[in-house]
């Protein structure tokens, strides 16, 4: 397995040349464009890795699945989906236009920014500090990594440059989708995007979902129904407006982030964490998607 991973990393690294590292924050622009790494964690406890699996990066949009889990645990499925839809938007992750033009006055799904900011507003706590502390503790629990923390420089960059996110959040407040304090919701959202980890972190997260929401020690955190909801939304909306093509090419529930990470879930089998910061036009890791397509083919991981 390790040989296969090594071979596939070296084969797919070349695709990075056609993409670009996220540069809306100077700090993100510092990533090595040619980096590519993978970490596989199987349900029976085996771990395999290759390439730049140990490089730290911010999980960005991958955090959207973590906050969705906690928001549902805090508020119940019915409440959360009364505020956020379950349909792919077909638009870029930071798009604003459908918020006003669609007949439903709620974000299309929790994987686009508007939906994720609404979800962040639902995390319980007496103030912003407590809400994010609960989210970070929950992230530590399900990634089984106690050292998890935010990259403070990136958090500052997110809040200094996130003007579209501010505008969406205020619009959502006006529509009654966000009930609490808008700036607190934004701050939780920017912090969750700035959580830093490695391919191993997101591989363990993938394994948690592959194991139906049960930790390695056997403790059940999510109901089977909740785990199904998250995995389904990963398939339909997890790769932004490339989710359809990715489902055809790779066929594995996955969530990407503009930090270059992809968290993939092979139900009943394994979690996969990929890191490759050179992104395609939609914001997905270019070499990472190629690598996952090859691995899916080699190991017959396509869930369809
Ligand atoms: N922080 C980024 C944003 O809000 C994260 C989005 C992403 O990974 N797609 O725009």
Short mmCIF file of C-alpha atoms and ligand atoms in Angstrom, two decimals:
data_model
loop_
_atom_site.label_atom_id
_atom_site.label_comp_id
_atom_site.label_asym_id
_atom_site.label_seq_id
_atom_site.Cartn_x
_atom_site.Cartn_y
_atom_site.Cartn_z
CA UNK A 1 0.00 0.00 0.00
CA UNK A 2 2.74 2.46 0.97
CA UNK A 3 4.47 1.76 -2.38
CA UNK A 4 1.25 2.43 -4.27
CA UNK A 5 0.69 5.72 -2.45
CA UNK A 6 4.25 6.81 -3.15
CA UNK A 7 3.92 5.95 -6.81
CA UNK A 8 0.60 7.79 -7.18
CA UNK A 9 1.90 10.90 -5.40
CA UNK A 10 4.89 11.09 -7.73
CA UNK A 11 2.75 10.41 -10.79
CA UNK A 12 0.24 13.17 -9.97
CA UNK A 13 2.49 15.89 -8.56
CA UNK A 14 2.97 17.32 -12.06
CA UNK A 15 -0.65 18.48 -12.26
CA UNK A 16 0.05 21.15 -9.64
CA UNK A 17 1.76 23.25 -12.31
CA UNK A 18 -1.61 24.06 -13.92
CA UNK A 19 -3.15 25.50 -10.77
CA UNK A 20 -2.56 28.25 -8.24
CA UNK A 21 -2.16 28.45 -4.50
CA UNK A 22 -4.94 30.46 -2.77
CA UNK A 23 -3.66 34.02 -2.45
CA UNK A 24 -6.52 36.06 -1.00
CA UNK A 25 -4.39 36.11 2.18
CA UNK A 26 -0.59 36.61 1.87
CA UNK A 27 -0.03 33.85 4.43
CA UNK A 28 -1.79 31.24 2.25
CA UNK A 29 0.30 32.26 -0.74
CA UNK A 30 3.42 31.00 1.04
CA UNK A 31 2.46 27.33 0.50
CA UNK A 32 4.70 25.23 -1.76
CA UNK A 33 2.70 24.85 -4.95
CA UNK A 34 4.22 21.45 -5.76
CA UNK A 35 3.50 19.87 -2.40
CA UNK A 36 1.35 16.74 -2.53
CA UNK A 37 0.74 14.29 0.27
CA UNK A 38 -1.70 11.60 1.33
CA UNK A 39 -2.59 9.82 4.57
CA UNK A 40 -4.86 6.77 4.74
CA UNK A 41 -6.40 5.53 7.99
CA UNK A 42 -8.28 2.23 7.80
CA UNK A 43 -11.09 1.20 10.11
CA UNK A 44 -8.98 -1.64 11.49
CA UNK A 45 -6.35 0.85 12.63
CA UNK A 46 -3.73 0.70 9.87
CA UNK A 47 -2.13 3.91 8.66
CA UNK A 48 -0.33 4.52 5.37
CA UNK A 49 1.15 7.74 4.04
CA UNK A 50 3.31 9.25 1.31
CA UNK A 51 4.64 12.58 0.06
CA UNK A 52 4.00 15.79 1.99
CA UNK A 53 1.66 14.15 4.48
CA UNK A 54 3.21 15.98 7.42
CA UNK A 55 2.92 19.55 6.15
CA UNK A 56 0.60 21.80 8.12
CA UNK A 57 -2.20 23.66 6.36
CA UNK A 58 -5.48 25.31 7.32
CA UNK A 59 -8.51 23.08 6.85
CA UNK A 60 -10.66 25.97 5.53
CA UNK A 61 -13.93 24.66 4.10
CA UNK A 62 -13.33 21.15 5.43
CA UNK A 63 -14.34 22.70 8.77
CA UNK A 64 -17.86 23.08 7.34
CA UNK A 65 -18.58 19.40 7.96
CA UNK A 66 -17.32 19.67 11.56
CA UNK A 67 -19.47 22.69 12.38
CA UNK A 68 -22.48 21.08 10.70
CA UNK A 69 -22.14 18.03 12.94
CA UNK A 70 -21.95 20.15 16.08
CA UNK A 71 -24.81 22.43 15.00
CA UNK A 72 -27.05 19.39 14.45
CA UNK A 73 -26.01 17.91 17.81
CA UNK A 74 -26.78 21.28 19.44
CA UNK A 75 -30.06 22.09 17.70
CA UNK A 76 -31.41 18.98 15.99
CA UNK A 77 -31.70 18.23 12.30
CA UNK A 78 -35.06 19.89 11.83
CA UNK A 79 -33.98 23.29 13.11
CA UNK A 80 -30.69 23.35 11.19
CA UNK A 81 -32.33 22.47 7.89
CA UNK A 82 -35.12 24.98 8.45
CA UNK A 83 -32.38 27.62 8.07
CA UNK A 84 -30.11 25.99 5.47
CA UNK A 85 -31.05 23.85 2.46
CA UNK A 86 -29.74 20.52 1.18
CA UNK A 87 -29.39 21.28 -2.53
CA UNK A 88 -26.24 21.84 -4.55
CA UNK A 89 -26.13 25.45 -5.67
CA UNK A 90 -24.09 24.96 -8.85
CA UNK A 91 -22.42 28.27 -8.01
CA UNK A 92 -18.95 29.03 -6.59
CA UNK A 93 -18.61 28.56 -2.83
CA UNK A 94 -18.52 32.29 -2.12
CA UNK A 95 -21.34 33.27 -4.46
CA UNK A 96 -23.96 35.71 -3.23
CA UNK A 97 -26.43 35.88 -6.09
CA UNK A 98 -28.83 33.05 -5.26
CA UNK A 99 -29.34 34.32 -1.73
CA UNK A 100 -31.68 36.98 -3.02
CA UNK A 101 -32.92 35.68 -6.33
CA UNK A 102 -34.08 32.20 -5.34
CA UNK A 103 -37.61 31.76 -4.00
CA UNK A 104 -36.33 30.15 -0.82
CA UNK A 105 -34.69 32.71 1.42
CA UNK A 106 -32.07 30.41 2.82
CA UNK A 107 -28.61 29.35 1.68
CA UNK A 108 -28.72 26.35 -0.65
CA UNK A 109 -26.59 24.08 1.51
CA UNK A 110 -24.17 24.07 4.48
CA UNK A 111 -21.07 23.56 2.29
CA UNK A 112 -21.14 26.98 0.61
CA UNK A 113 -19.98 29.97 2.62
CA UNK A 114 -23.44 31.46 3.19
CA UNK A 115 -24.72 28.15 4.55
CA UNK A 116 -21.64 27.58 6.68
CA UNK A 117 -21.86 31.05 8.27
CA UNK A 118 -25.50 30.35 9.13
CA UNK A 119 -24.43 27.00 10.62
CA UNK A 120 -21.66 28.71 12.63
CA UNK A 121 -24.30 31.01 14.14
CA UNK A 122 -26.14 27.97 15.52
CA UNK A 123 -23.29 26.63 17.64
CA UNK A 124 -24.27 27.02 21.25
CA UNK A 125 -22.29 29.05 23.80
CA UNK A 126 -22.75 32.16 25.91
CA UNK A 127 -20.39 34.21 23.77
CA UNK A 128 -18.15 33.90 20.72
CA UNK A 129 -15.24 32.62 22.79
CA UNK A 130 -17.26 29.78 24.26
CA UNK A 131 -18.87 28.88 20.92
CA UNK A 132 -15.53 28.54 19.17
CA UNK A 133 -13.97 26.75 22.15
CA UNK A 134 -16.78 24.17 21.92
CA UNK A 135 -16.23 23.82 18.18
CA UNK A 136 -12.47 23.38 18.59
CA UNK A 137 -12.99 20.80 21.37
CA UNK A 138 -15.39 18.92 19.12
CA UNK A 139 -12.88 19.05 16.25
CA UNK A 140 -10.17 17.69 18.59
CA UNK A 141 -12.47 14.87 19.65
CA UNK A 142 -13.37 13.64 16.17
CA UNK A 143 -9.92 14.14 14.63
CA UNK A 144 -8.46 12.46 17.74
CA UNK A 145 -5.86 15.23 17.86
CA UNK A 146 -5.57 17.17 21.08
CA UNK A 147 -2.99 19.56 19.69
CA UNK A 148 -5.35 21.04 17.10
CA UNK A 149 -5.42 24.85 17.08
CA UNK A 150 -5.92 27.82 14.80
CA UNK A 151 -3.29 29.59 12.74
CA UNK A 152 -3.74 33.06 14.17
CA UNK A 153 -2.17 34.92 11.22
CA UNK A 154 -4.55 33.20 8.82
CA UNK A 155 -7.51 33.92 11.09
CA UNK A 156 -6.59 37.64 11.04
CA UNK A 157 -6.21 37.47 7.25
CA UNK A 158 -9.61 35.81 6.90
CA UNK A 159 -11.36 38.50 8.90
CA UNK A 160 -9.41 41.33 7.25
CA UNK A 161 -10.29 40.20 3.73
CA UNK A 162 -13.60 38.36 4.09
CA UNK A 163 -15.80 41.17 2.77
CA UNK A 164 -18.08 38.88 0.77
CA UNK A 165 -18.59 36.77 3.87
CA UNK A 166 -19.50 39.89 5.86
CA UNK A 167 -22.05 40.94 3.26
CA UNK A 168 -23.64 37.48 3.10
CA UNK A 169 -23.83 37.28 6.88
CA UNK A 170 -25.56 40.64 7.21
CA UNK A 171 -27.99 39.68 4.45
CA UNK A 172 -28.76 36.45 6.31
CA UNK A 173 -29.32 38.41 9.50
CA UNK A 174 -31.80 40.62 7.66
CA UNK A 175 -33.65 37.52 6.46
CA UNK A 176 -33.83 36.07 9.96
CA UNK A 177 -31.63 33.10 9.03
CA UNK A 178 -28.97 34.21 11.50
CA UNK A 179 -30.71 34.77 14.82
CA UNK A 180 -27.85 35.83 17.07
CA UNK A 181 -25.00 38.29 16.75
CA UNK A 182 -23.67 38.46 13.16
CA UNK A 183 -20.09 39.37 14.07
CA UNK A 184 -19.89 36.47 16.49
CA UNK A 185 -21.07 34.08 13.77
CA UNK A 186 -18.46 35.47 11.38
CA UNK A 187 -15.72 35.23 13.93
CA UNK A 188 -16.54 31.57 14.67
CA UNK A 189 -16.59 30.93 10.90
CA UNK A 190 -13.22 32.64 10.25
CA UNK A 191 -11.66 30.76 13.16
CA UNK A 192 -12.96 27.38 12.05
CA UNK A 193 -11.50 28.00 8.57
CA UNK A 194 -8.14 28.74 10.23
CA UNK A 195 -7.87 25.45 12.13
CA UNK A 196 -4.53 23.97 11.18
CA UNK A 197 -3.78 20.30 10.70
CA UNK A 198 -2.05 17.81 8.42
CA UNK A 199 -3.23 15.14 6.00
CA UNK A 200 -3.40 12.84 9.03
CA UNK A 201 -5.86 15.16 10.79
CA UNK A 202 -8.35 15.09 7.93
CA UNK A 203 -7.73 11.40 7.28
CA UNK A 204 -8.79 10.65 10.88
CA UNK A 205 -11.83 12.88 10.39
CA UNK A 206 -12.68 10.87 7.28
CA UNK A 207 -12.22 7.62 9.18
CA UNK A 208 -14.62 8.84 11.89
CA UNK A 209 -17.33 9.28 9.25
CA UNK A 210 -16.34 6.06 7.45
CA UNK A 211 -16.91 4.40 10.83
CA UNK A 212 -20.44 5.81 10.98
CA UNK A 213 -19.63 8.54 13.54
CA UNK A 214 -17.87 6.23 16.00
CA UNK A 215 -14.42 7.05 17.47
CA UNK A 216 -11.50 4.59 17.45
CA UNK A 217 -12.25 3.74 21.10
CA UNK A 218 -15.75 2.61 20.14
CA UNK A 219 -17.59 5.67 21.47
CA UNK A 220 -20.51 6.68 19.27
CA UNK A 221 -20.69 10.45 18.71
CA UNK A 222 -23.16 10.71 15.81
CA UNK A 223 -26.29 8.71 15.10
CA UNK A 224 -26.18 6.62 11.94
CA UNK A 225 -28.72 9.00 10.43
CA UNK A 226 -26.51 12.03 11.14
CA UNK A 227 -23.44 10.33 9.69
CA UNK A 228 -25.50 9.59 6.57
CA UNK A 229 -26.58 13.23 6.26
CA UNK A 230 -22.99 14.48 6.41
CA UNK A 231 -21.72 11.89 3.90
CA UNK A 232 -24.58 12.63 1.51
CA UNK A 233 -23.95 16.37 1.61
CA UNK A 234 -20.26 15.67 0.97
CA UNK A 235 -21.20 13.78 -2.20
CA UNK A 236 -23.67 16.36 -3.48
CA UNK A 237 -21.99 19.61 -2.36
CA UNK A 238 -18.57 18.84 -0.83
CA UNK A 239 -16.40 19.72 -3.84
CA UNK A 240 -18.12 23.06 -4.53
CA UNK A 241 -19.48 23.39 -8.07
CA UNK A 242 -17.33 20.43 -9.15
CA UNK A 243 -19.20 17.95 -6.96
CA UNK A 244 -20.95 16.24 -9.86
CA UNK A 245 -17.81 15.74 -11.91
CA UNK A 246 -15.88 14.60 -8.85
CA UNK A 247 -18.60 12.04 -8.01
CA UNK A 248 -18.32 10.62 -11.54
CA UNK A 249 -14.50 10.59 -11.61
CA UNK A 250 -13.74 9.56 -8.03
CA UNK A 251 -16.99 8.38 -6.43
CA UNK A 252 -15.95 8.98 -2.81
CA UNK A 253 -17.75 11.37 -0.41
CA UNK A 254 -15.26 14.22 0.06
CA UNK A 255 -14.91 17.78 1.33
CA UNK A 256 -12.24 20.15 0.09
CA UNK A 257 -10.81 23.40 1.39
CA UNK A 258 -8.87 26.21 -0.28
CA UNK A 259 -5.91 25.44 1.97
CA UNK A 260 -5.39 22.46 -0.37
CA UNK A 261 -6.89 19.72 1.79
CA UNK A 262 -9.42 17.07 0.78
CA UNK A 263 -11.07 14.87 3.40
CA UNK A 264 -12.46 11.67 1.87
CA UNK A 265 -14.68 9.02 3.39
CA UNK A 266 -14.83 5.45 2.11
CA UNK A 267 -17.75 4.09 4.16
CA UNK A 268 -16.91 1.01 6.19
CA UNK A 269 -13.31 1.05 4.95
CA UNK A 270 -11.12 4.10 5.46
CA UNK A 271 -10.58 7.82 5.76
CA UNK A 272 -8.24 9.57 3.32
CA UNK A 273 -6.56 12.93 3.82
CA UNK A 274 -4.96 14.62 0.83
CA UNK A 275 -2.91 17.81 0.78
CA UNK A 276 -1.99 19.69 -2.39
CA UNK A 277 -2.27 23.50 -2.23
CA UNK A 278 -2.28 24.18 -5.98
CA UNK A 279 -5.97 24.70 -6.74
CA UNK A 280 -8.09 24.47 -9.87
CA UNK A 281 -10.48 27.25 -10.88
CA UNK A 282 -13.23 25.97 -8.59
CA UNK A 283 -10.92 25.94 -5.54
CA UNK A 284 -10.18 22.20 -5.30
CA UNK A 285 -6.68 20.70 -5.04
CA UNK A 286 -5.71 19.99 -8.62
CA UNK A 287 -3.16 17.24 -8.09
CA UNK A 288 -5.18 16.02 -5.10
CA UNK A 289 -8.24 15.28 -7.23
CA UNK A 290 -6.10 13.39 -9.78
CA UNK A 291 -4.47 11.44 -6.97
CA UNK A 292 -7.85 10.45 -5.50
CA UNK A 293 -9.17 9.44 -8.93
CA UNK A 294 -6.20 7.09 -9.37
CA UNK A 295 -6.46 5.67 -5.86
CA UNK A 296 -10.19 5.10 -6.24
CA UNK A 297 -9.54 3.19 -9.45
CA UNK A 298 -6.60 1.15 -8.09
CA UNK A 299 -8.37 0.07 -4.90
CA UNK A 300 -11.96 0.01 -6.26
CA UNK A 301 -13.14 2.60 -3.72
CA UNK A 302 -15.93 4.13 -5.82
CA UNK A 303 -19.08 3.85 -3.67
CA UNK A 304 -21.37 3.75 -6.68
N1 LIG B 1 -11.99 31.05 4.31
C1 LIG B 1 -12.44 30.81 2.99
C2 LIG B 1 -13.63 31.68 2.67
O1 LIG B 1 -14.44 31.90 3.53
C3 LIG B 1 -12.69 29.34 2.93
C4 LIG B 1 -13.47 28.85 1.85
C5 LIG B 1 -13.03 27.57 1.27
O2 LIG B 1 -12.17 26.79 1.69
N2 LIG B 1 -13.66 27.36 0.16
O3 LIG B 1 -13.74 32.19 1.57
#
